[in-house]
Coordinates of C-alpha atoms in Angstrom, one line a residue:
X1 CA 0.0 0.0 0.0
X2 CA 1.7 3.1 -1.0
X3 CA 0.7 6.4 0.6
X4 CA 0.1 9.5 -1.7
X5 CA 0.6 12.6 -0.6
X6 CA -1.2 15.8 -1.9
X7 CA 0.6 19.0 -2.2
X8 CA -1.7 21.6 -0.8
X9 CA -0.8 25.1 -0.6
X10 CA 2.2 26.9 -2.2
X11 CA 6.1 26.4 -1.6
X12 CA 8.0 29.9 -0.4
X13 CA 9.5 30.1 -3.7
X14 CA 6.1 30.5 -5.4
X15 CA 4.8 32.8 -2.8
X16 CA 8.2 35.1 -2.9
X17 CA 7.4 35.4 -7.3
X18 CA 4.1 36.8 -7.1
X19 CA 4.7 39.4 -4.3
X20 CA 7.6 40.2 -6.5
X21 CA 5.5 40.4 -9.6
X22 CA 2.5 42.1 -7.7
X23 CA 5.5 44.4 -6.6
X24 CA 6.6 45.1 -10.1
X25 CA 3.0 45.9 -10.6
X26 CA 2.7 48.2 -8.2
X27 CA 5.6 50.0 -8.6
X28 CA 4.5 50.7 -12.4
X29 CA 1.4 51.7 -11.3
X30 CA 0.9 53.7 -8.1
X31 CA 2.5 56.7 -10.1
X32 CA 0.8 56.7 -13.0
X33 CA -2.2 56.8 -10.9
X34 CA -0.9 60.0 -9.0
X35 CA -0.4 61.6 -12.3
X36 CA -4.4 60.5 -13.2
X37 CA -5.2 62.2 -10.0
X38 CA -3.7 65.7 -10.8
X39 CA -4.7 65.8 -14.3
X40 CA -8.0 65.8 -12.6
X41 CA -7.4 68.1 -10.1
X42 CA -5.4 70.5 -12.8
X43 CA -9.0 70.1 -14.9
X44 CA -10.8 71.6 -11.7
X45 CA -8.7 74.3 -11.2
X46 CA -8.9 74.9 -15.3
X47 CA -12.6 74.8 -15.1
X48 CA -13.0 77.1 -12.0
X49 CA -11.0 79.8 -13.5
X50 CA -13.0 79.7 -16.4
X51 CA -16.4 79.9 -14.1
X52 CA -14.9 82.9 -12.0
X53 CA -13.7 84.6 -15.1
X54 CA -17.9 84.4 -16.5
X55 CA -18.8 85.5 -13.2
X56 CA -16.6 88.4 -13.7
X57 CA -17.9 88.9 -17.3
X58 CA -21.0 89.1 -15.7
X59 CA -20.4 91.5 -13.6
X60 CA -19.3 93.8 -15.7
X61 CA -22.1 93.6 -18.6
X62 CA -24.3 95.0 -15.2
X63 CA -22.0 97.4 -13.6
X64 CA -19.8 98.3 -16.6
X65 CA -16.9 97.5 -14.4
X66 CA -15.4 94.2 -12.9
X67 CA -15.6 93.6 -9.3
X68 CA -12.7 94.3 -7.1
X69 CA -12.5 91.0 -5.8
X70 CA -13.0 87.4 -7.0
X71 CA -17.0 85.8 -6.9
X72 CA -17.5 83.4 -4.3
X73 CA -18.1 80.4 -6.2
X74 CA -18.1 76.4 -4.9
X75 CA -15.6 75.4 -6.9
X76 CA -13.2 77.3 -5.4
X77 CA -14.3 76.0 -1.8
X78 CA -13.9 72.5 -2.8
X79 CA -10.3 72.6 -4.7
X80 CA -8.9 75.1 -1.6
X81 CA -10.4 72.7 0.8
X82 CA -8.4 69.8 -0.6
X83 CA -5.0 72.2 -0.8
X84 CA -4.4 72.1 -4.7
X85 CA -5.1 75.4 -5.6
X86 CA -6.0 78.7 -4.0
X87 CA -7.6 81.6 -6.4
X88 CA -7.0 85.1 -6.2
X89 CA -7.3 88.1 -8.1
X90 CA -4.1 89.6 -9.7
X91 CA -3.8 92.7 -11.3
X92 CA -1.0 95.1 -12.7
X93 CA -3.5 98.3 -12.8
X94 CA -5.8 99.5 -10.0
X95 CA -8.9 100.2 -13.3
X96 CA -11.6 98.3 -13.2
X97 CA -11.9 97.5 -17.1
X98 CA -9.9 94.4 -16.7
X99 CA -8.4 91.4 -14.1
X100 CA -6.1 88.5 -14.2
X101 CA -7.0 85.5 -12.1
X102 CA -4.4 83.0 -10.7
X103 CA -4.9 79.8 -9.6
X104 CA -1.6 78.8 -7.3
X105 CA -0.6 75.3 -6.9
X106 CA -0.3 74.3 -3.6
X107 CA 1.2 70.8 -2.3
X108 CA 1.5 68.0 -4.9
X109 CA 0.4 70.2 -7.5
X110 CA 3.5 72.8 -7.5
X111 CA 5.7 70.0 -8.4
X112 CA 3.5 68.3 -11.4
X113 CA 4.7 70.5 -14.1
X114 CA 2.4 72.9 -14.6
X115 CA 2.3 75.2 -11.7
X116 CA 0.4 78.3 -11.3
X117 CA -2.3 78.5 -13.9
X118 CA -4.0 82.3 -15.6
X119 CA -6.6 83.5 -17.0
X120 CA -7.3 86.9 -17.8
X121 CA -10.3 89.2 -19.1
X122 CA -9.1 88.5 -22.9
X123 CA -9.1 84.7 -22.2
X124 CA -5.6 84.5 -22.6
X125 CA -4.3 81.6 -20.3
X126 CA -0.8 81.1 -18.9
X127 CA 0.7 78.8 -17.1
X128 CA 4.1 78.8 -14.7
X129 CA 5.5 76.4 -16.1
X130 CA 5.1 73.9 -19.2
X131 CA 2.6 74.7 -21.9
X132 CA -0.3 75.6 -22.5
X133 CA -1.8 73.3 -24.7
X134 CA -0.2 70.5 -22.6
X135 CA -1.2 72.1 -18.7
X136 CA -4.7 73.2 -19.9

């Protein structure tokens, strides 16, 4: 009578080449998705200057003048809250006839190759760094 014996489970060897695989993976992956993540965060920021900047436009087509400060606006509150971006209003003249808007990159997105991000009352848009075409 011979006694057969079943292999169940795995052998260290086998275990050790799929952590190393799943590490390989990982490794490949985990910063690609970071990269996803502020592209979609740049794309915020993009879209809430160009909401602020129609509020402004607003604005002026009833006071003949844009206001002196920026339009309180959710978007704003919900890429500030999450310390991307802030918004502010910046302008080389003091007149009222027109405005610049920055959006300033704050934590991870100073460093993802784009930077600060403008738009002004002519729609021309700027960036820090990188180009345009590429950062909006």
């Amino acid at each position: 009578m011979t006694l057969l014996r079943r292999n169940e489970g795995f052998t260290l060897i086998e275990l050790m080449i799929v952590i190393a695989i799943l590490a390989i993976i990982v490794s490949i992956g985990y910063p690609a998705y970071l990269n996803h993540v502020d592209n979609s965060w740049r794309a915020k920021a993009t879209g809430c200057l160009a909401e602020l900047a129609q509020a402004m436009e607003r604005e002026r087509t009833s006071s003949m003048s844009y206001p002196g400060s920026l339009p309180n606006r959710g978007c704003r509150s919900e890429i500030e809250d999450e310390g991307r971006y802030t918004f502010e209003r910046v302008d080389a003249q003091s007149d009222d006839t027109s405005f610049l808007i920055r959006a300033n990159a704050q934590g991870r997105q100073a460093n993802d190759g784009c930077g600060n991000l403008s738009l002004d009352h002519t729609g021309d848009r700027t960036t820090q760094n990188g180009s345009v075409s590429q950062c909006w």
